[in-house]
Tab-separated table of C-alpha atoms and ligand atoms in Angstrom:
chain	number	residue	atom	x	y	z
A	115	UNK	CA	103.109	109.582	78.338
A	116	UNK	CA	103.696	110.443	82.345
A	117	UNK	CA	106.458	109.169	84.237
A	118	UNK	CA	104.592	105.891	85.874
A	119	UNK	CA	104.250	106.988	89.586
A	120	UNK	CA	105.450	105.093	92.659
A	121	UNK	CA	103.792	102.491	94.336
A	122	UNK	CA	102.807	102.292	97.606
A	123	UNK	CA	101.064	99.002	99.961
A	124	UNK	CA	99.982	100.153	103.250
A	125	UNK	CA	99.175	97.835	105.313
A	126	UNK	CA	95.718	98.066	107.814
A	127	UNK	CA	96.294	96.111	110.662
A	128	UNK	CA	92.108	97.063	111.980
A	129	UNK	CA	92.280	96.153	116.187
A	130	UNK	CA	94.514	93.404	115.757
A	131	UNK	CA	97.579	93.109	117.690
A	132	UNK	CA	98.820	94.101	120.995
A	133	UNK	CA	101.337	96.229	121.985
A	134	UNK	CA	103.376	93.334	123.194
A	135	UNK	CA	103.071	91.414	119.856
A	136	UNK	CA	103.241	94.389	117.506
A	137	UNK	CA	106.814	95.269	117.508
A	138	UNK	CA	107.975	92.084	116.843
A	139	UNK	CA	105.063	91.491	113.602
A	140	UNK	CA	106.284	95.384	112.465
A	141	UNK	CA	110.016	94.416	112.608
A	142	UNK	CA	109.317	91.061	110.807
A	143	UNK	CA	107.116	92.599	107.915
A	144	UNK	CA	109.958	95.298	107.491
A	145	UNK	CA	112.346	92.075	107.549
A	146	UNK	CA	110.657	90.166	104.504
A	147	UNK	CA	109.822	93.123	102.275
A	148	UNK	CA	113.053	95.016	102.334
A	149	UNK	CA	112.744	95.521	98.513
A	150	UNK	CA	113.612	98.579	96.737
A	151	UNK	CA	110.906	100.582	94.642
A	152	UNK	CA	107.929	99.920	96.563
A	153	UNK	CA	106.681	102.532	99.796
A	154	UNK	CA	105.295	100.408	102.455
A	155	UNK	CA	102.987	101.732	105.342
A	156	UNK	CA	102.266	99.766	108.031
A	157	UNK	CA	98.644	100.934	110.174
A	158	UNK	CA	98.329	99.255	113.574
A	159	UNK	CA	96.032	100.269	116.079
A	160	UNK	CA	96.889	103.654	118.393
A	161	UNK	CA	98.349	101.998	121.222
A	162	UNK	CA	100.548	99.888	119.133
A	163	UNK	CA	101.785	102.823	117.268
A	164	UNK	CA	104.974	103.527	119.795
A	165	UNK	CA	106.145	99.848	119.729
A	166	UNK	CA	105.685	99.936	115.312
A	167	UNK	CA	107.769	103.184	115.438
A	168	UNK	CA	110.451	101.902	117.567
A	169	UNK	CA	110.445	98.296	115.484
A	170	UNK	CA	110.545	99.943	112.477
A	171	UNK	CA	113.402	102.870	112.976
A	172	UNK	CA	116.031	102.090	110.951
A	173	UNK	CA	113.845	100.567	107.701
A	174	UNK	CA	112.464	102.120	105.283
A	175	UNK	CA	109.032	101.297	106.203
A	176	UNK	CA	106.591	104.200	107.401
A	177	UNK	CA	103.799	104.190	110.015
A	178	UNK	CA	100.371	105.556	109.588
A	179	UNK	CA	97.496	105.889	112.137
A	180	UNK	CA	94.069	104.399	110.823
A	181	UNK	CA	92.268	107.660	111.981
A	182	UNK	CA	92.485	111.001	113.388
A	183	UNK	CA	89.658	113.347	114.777
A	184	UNK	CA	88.834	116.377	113.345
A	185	UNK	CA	89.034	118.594	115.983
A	186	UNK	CA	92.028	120.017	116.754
A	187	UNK	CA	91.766	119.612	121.047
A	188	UNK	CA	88.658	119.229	123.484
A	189	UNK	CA	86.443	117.367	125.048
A	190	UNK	CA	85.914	114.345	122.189
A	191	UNK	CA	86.420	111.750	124.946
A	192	UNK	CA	88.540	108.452	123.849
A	193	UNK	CA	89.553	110.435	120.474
A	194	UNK	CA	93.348	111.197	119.456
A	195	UNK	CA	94.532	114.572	117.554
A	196	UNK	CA	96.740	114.938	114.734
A	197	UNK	CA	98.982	116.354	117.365
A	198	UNK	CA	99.255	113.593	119.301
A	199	UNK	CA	100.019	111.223	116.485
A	200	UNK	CA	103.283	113.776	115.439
A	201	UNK	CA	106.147	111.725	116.339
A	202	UNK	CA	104.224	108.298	116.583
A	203	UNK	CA	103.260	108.525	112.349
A	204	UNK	CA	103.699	109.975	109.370
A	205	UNK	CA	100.674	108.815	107.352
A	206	UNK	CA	96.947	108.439	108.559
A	207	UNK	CA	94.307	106.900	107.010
A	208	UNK	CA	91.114	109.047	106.795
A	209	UNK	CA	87.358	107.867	106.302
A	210	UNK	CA	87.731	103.994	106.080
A	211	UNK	CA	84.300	102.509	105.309
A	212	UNK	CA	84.152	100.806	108.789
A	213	UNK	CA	84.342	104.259	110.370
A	214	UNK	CA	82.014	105.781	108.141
A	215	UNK	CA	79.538	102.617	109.017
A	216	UNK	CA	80.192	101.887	112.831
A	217	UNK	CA	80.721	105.771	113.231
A	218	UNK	CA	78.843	107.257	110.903
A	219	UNK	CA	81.589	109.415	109.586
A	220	UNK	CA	80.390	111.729	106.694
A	221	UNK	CA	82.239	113.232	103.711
A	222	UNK	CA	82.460	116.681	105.539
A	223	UNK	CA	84.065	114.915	108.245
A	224	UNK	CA	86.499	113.447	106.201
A	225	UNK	CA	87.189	116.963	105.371
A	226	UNK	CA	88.281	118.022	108.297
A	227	UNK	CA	90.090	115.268	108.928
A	228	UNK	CA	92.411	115.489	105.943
A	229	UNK	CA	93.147	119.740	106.876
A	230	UNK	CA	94.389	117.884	110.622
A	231	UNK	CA	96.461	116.020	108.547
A	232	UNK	CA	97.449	119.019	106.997
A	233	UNK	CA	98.529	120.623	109.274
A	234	UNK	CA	100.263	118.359	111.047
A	235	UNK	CA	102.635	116.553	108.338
A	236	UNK	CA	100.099	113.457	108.002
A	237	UNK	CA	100.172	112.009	104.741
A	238	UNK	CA	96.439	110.867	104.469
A	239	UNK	CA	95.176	108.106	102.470
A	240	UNK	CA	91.653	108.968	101.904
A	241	UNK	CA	88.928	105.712	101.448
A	242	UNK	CA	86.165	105.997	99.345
A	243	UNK	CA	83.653	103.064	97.572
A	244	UNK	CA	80.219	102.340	97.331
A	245	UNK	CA	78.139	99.429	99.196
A	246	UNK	CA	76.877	96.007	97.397
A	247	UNK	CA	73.802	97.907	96.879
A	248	UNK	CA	75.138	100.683	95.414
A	249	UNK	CA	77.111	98.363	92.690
A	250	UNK	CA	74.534	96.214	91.851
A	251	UNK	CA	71.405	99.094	91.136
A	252	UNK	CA	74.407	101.059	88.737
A	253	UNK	CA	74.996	103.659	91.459
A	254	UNK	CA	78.680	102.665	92.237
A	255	UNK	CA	80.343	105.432	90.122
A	256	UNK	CA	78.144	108.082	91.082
A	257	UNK	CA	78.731	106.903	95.049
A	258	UNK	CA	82.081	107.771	94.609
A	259	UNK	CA	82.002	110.758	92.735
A	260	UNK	CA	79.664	112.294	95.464
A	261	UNK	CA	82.160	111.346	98.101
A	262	UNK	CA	84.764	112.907	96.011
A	263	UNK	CA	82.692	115.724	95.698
A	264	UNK	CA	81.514	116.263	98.978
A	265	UNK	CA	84.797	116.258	100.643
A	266	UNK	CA	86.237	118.341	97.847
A	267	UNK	CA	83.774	121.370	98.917
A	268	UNK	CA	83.886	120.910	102.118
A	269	UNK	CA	87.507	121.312	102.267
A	270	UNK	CA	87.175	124.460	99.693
A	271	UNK	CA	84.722	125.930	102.678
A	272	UNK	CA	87.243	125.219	105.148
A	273	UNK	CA	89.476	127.209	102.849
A	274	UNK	CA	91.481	124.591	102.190
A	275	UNK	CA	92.404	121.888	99.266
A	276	UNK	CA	93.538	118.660	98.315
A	277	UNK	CA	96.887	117.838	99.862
A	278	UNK	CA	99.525	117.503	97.069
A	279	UNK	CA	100.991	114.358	98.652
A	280	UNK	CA	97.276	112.824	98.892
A	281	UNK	CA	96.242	109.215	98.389
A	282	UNK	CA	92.835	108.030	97.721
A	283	UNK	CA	91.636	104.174	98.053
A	284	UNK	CA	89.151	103.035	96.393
A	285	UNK	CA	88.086	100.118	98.130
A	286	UNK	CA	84.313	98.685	97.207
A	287	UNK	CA	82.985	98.235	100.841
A	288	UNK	CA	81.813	94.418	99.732
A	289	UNK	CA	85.059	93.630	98.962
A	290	UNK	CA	86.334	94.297	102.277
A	291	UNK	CA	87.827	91.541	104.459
A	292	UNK	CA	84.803	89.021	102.171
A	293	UNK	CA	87.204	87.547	99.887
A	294	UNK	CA	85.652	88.663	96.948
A	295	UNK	CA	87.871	91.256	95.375
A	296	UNK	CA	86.431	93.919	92.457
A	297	UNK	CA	87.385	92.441	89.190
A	298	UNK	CA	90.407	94.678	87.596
A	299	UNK	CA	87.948	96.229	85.678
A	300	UNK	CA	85.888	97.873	87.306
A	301	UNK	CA	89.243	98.661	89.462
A	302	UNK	CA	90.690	100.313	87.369
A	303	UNK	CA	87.185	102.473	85.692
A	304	UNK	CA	86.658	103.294	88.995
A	305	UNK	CA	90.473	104.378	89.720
A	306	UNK	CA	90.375	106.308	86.502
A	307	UNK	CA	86.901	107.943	87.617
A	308	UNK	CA	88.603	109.147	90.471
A	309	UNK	CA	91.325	111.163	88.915
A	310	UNK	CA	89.408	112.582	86.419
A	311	UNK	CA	86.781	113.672	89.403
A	312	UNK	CA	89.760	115.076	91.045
A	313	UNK	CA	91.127	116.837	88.033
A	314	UNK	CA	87.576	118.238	87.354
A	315	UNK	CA	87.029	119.785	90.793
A	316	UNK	CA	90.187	120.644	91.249
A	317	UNK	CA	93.727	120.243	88.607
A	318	UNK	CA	95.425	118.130	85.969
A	319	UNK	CA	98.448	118.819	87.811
A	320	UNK	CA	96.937	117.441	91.322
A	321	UNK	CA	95.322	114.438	89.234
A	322	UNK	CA	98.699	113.785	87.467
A	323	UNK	CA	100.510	113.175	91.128
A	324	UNK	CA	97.383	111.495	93.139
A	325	UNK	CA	98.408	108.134	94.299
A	326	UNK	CA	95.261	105.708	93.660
A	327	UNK	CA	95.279	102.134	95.468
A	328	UNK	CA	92.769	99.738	95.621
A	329	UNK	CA	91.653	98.262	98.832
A	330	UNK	CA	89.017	95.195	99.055
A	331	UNK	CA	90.827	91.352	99.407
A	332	UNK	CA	93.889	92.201	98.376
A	333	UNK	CA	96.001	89.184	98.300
A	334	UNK	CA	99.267	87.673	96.442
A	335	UNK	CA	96.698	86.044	93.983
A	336	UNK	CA	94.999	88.876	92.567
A	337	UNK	CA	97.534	91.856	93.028
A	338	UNK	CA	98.902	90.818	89.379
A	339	UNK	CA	95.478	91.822	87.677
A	340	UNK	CA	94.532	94.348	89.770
A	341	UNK	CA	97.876	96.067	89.260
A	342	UNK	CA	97.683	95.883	85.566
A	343	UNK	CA	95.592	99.020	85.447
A	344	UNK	CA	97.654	101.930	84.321
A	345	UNK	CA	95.213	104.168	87.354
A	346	UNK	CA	95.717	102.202	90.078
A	347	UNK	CA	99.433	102.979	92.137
A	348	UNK	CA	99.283	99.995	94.617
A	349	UNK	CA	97.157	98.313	97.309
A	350	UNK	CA	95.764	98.885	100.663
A	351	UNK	CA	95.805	95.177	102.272
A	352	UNK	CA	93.497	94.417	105.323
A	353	UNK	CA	93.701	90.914	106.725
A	354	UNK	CA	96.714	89.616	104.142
A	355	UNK	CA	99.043	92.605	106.127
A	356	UNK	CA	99.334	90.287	109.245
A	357	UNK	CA	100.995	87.311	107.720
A	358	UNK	CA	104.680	88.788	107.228
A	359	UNK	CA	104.519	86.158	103.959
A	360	UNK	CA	101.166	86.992	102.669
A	361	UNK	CA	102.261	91.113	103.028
A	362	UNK	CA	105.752	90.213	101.207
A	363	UNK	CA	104.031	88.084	98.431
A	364	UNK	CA	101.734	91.190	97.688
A	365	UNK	CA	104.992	93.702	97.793
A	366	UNK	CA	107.247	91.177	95.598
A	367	UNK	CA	105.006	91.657	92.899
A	368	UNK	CA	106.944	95.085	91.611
A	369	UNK	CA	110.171	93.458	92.087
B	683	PGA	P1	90.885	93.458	103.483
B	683	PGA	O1	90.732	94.941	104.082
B	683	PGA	O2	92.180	93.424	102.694
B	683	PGA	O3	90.928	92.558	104.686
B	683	PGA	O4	89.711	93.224	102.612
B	683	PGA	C1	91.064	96.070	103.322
B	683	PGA	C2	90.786	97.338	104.095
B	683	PGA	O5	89.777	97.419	104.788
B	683	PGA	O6	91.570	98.301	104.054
């Protein structure tokens, strides 16, 4: 039997906030869930990221970004580099399924965005999850796999691998911000699907240390069952990481 591995919440704050407001919400969260055991990430938007970081220096809660591009410079107007985030965070999420819809970001892009991350001492938590559709014709697992799959070659081409510190969210894209969370079931097949992908393509060893949260209408209701899965390592909360209670209620859980 492994060691059970630590959990982690990150919180996505989406484009909510302002940088006048976001300090103080940061600094509040950080307040409230000052519990040991548990990492906790907080994501606000770009320009909120200097206000987080200053609010938060001194806790023991980290920052992330809730995307990077994959280039490393150039003309990619209104776009921010892993370089630019060094200093503001030290996690990133990469491929959310609101990018991938409203942007159209594919699995190869995802790619590149987790070797920026690479290189630049990002720790990247990596979304994947299939659509209603997808879920209710059967094709859920085999969404996911693919995404696996596809970024997992992509980075091989690029000559590069799976970060060692990676986490990967498996968050259903119906679930998101609808209230309606996966049941832990499926959670936790589809959590266990992903490390065995991961060990396929690439190690045991790398599967053994991947961090595996679940993402979809998280809240303090359902973080109990969710958790109970021995495959899934914590939660990525959307609209429940404003609320300084809500966000504590979810983190309290491991205490
Ligand atoms: P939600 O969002 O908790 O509001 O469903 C989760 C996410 O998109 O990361």
């Amino acid at each position: 039997m492994n060691e059970p591995r630590p959990v982690i919440v990150a919180g996505n704050w989406k484009m909510n906030s302002s940088p006048g407001d976001a300090g103080r919400l940061a600094a509040e969260i950080a307040r409230v869930t000052e519990l040991p055991g548990v990492t906790r990430v907080l994501c606000p938007p770009y320009v909120c990221l200097p206000a987080v970081k200053d609010a938060l220096a001194g806790s023991s809660v980290a920052v992330g970004a809730q995307n990077v591009h994959g280039e490393q410079a150039g003309a990619y107007t209104g776009e921010v580099s892993a370089a630019m985030l060094t200093g503001l965070a030290t996690w990133c999420i990469v491929g959310h399924s609101e990018r991938r819809r409203d942007q159209g970001e594919t699995d190869e892009d995802v790619a590149r965005k987790l070797v920026r991350c690479a290189e630049h001492g990002l720790r990247p938590i990596m979304c994947v999850g299939e659509q209603l559709a997808e879920r209710q014709s059967g094709r859920a697992e085999a969404t996911v796999r693919r995404q696996l799959t596809q970024t997992i070659a992509e980075l091989l081409r690029l000559g590069s691998g799976l970060a060692a510190d990676l986490v990967i969210a498996y968050e259903p894209v119906w679930a998101i911000g609808t209230g309606r969370n996966a049941s832990p079931e499926d959670a936790g097949e589809m959590a266990e699907i992903i490390r065995t992908t991961v060990a396929d393509r690439m190690s045991g060893v790398a599967a053994d240390g991947l961090r595996i949260l679940y993402g979809g209408s998280v809240n303090a209701g359902n973080i109990k069952d969710l958790m109970a899965k021995s495959d899934v390592d914590g939660g990525l909360v959307g609209g429940a990481s404003l609320d300084p209670d809500s966000f504590a209620a979810i983190v309290r859980y491991w205490v």
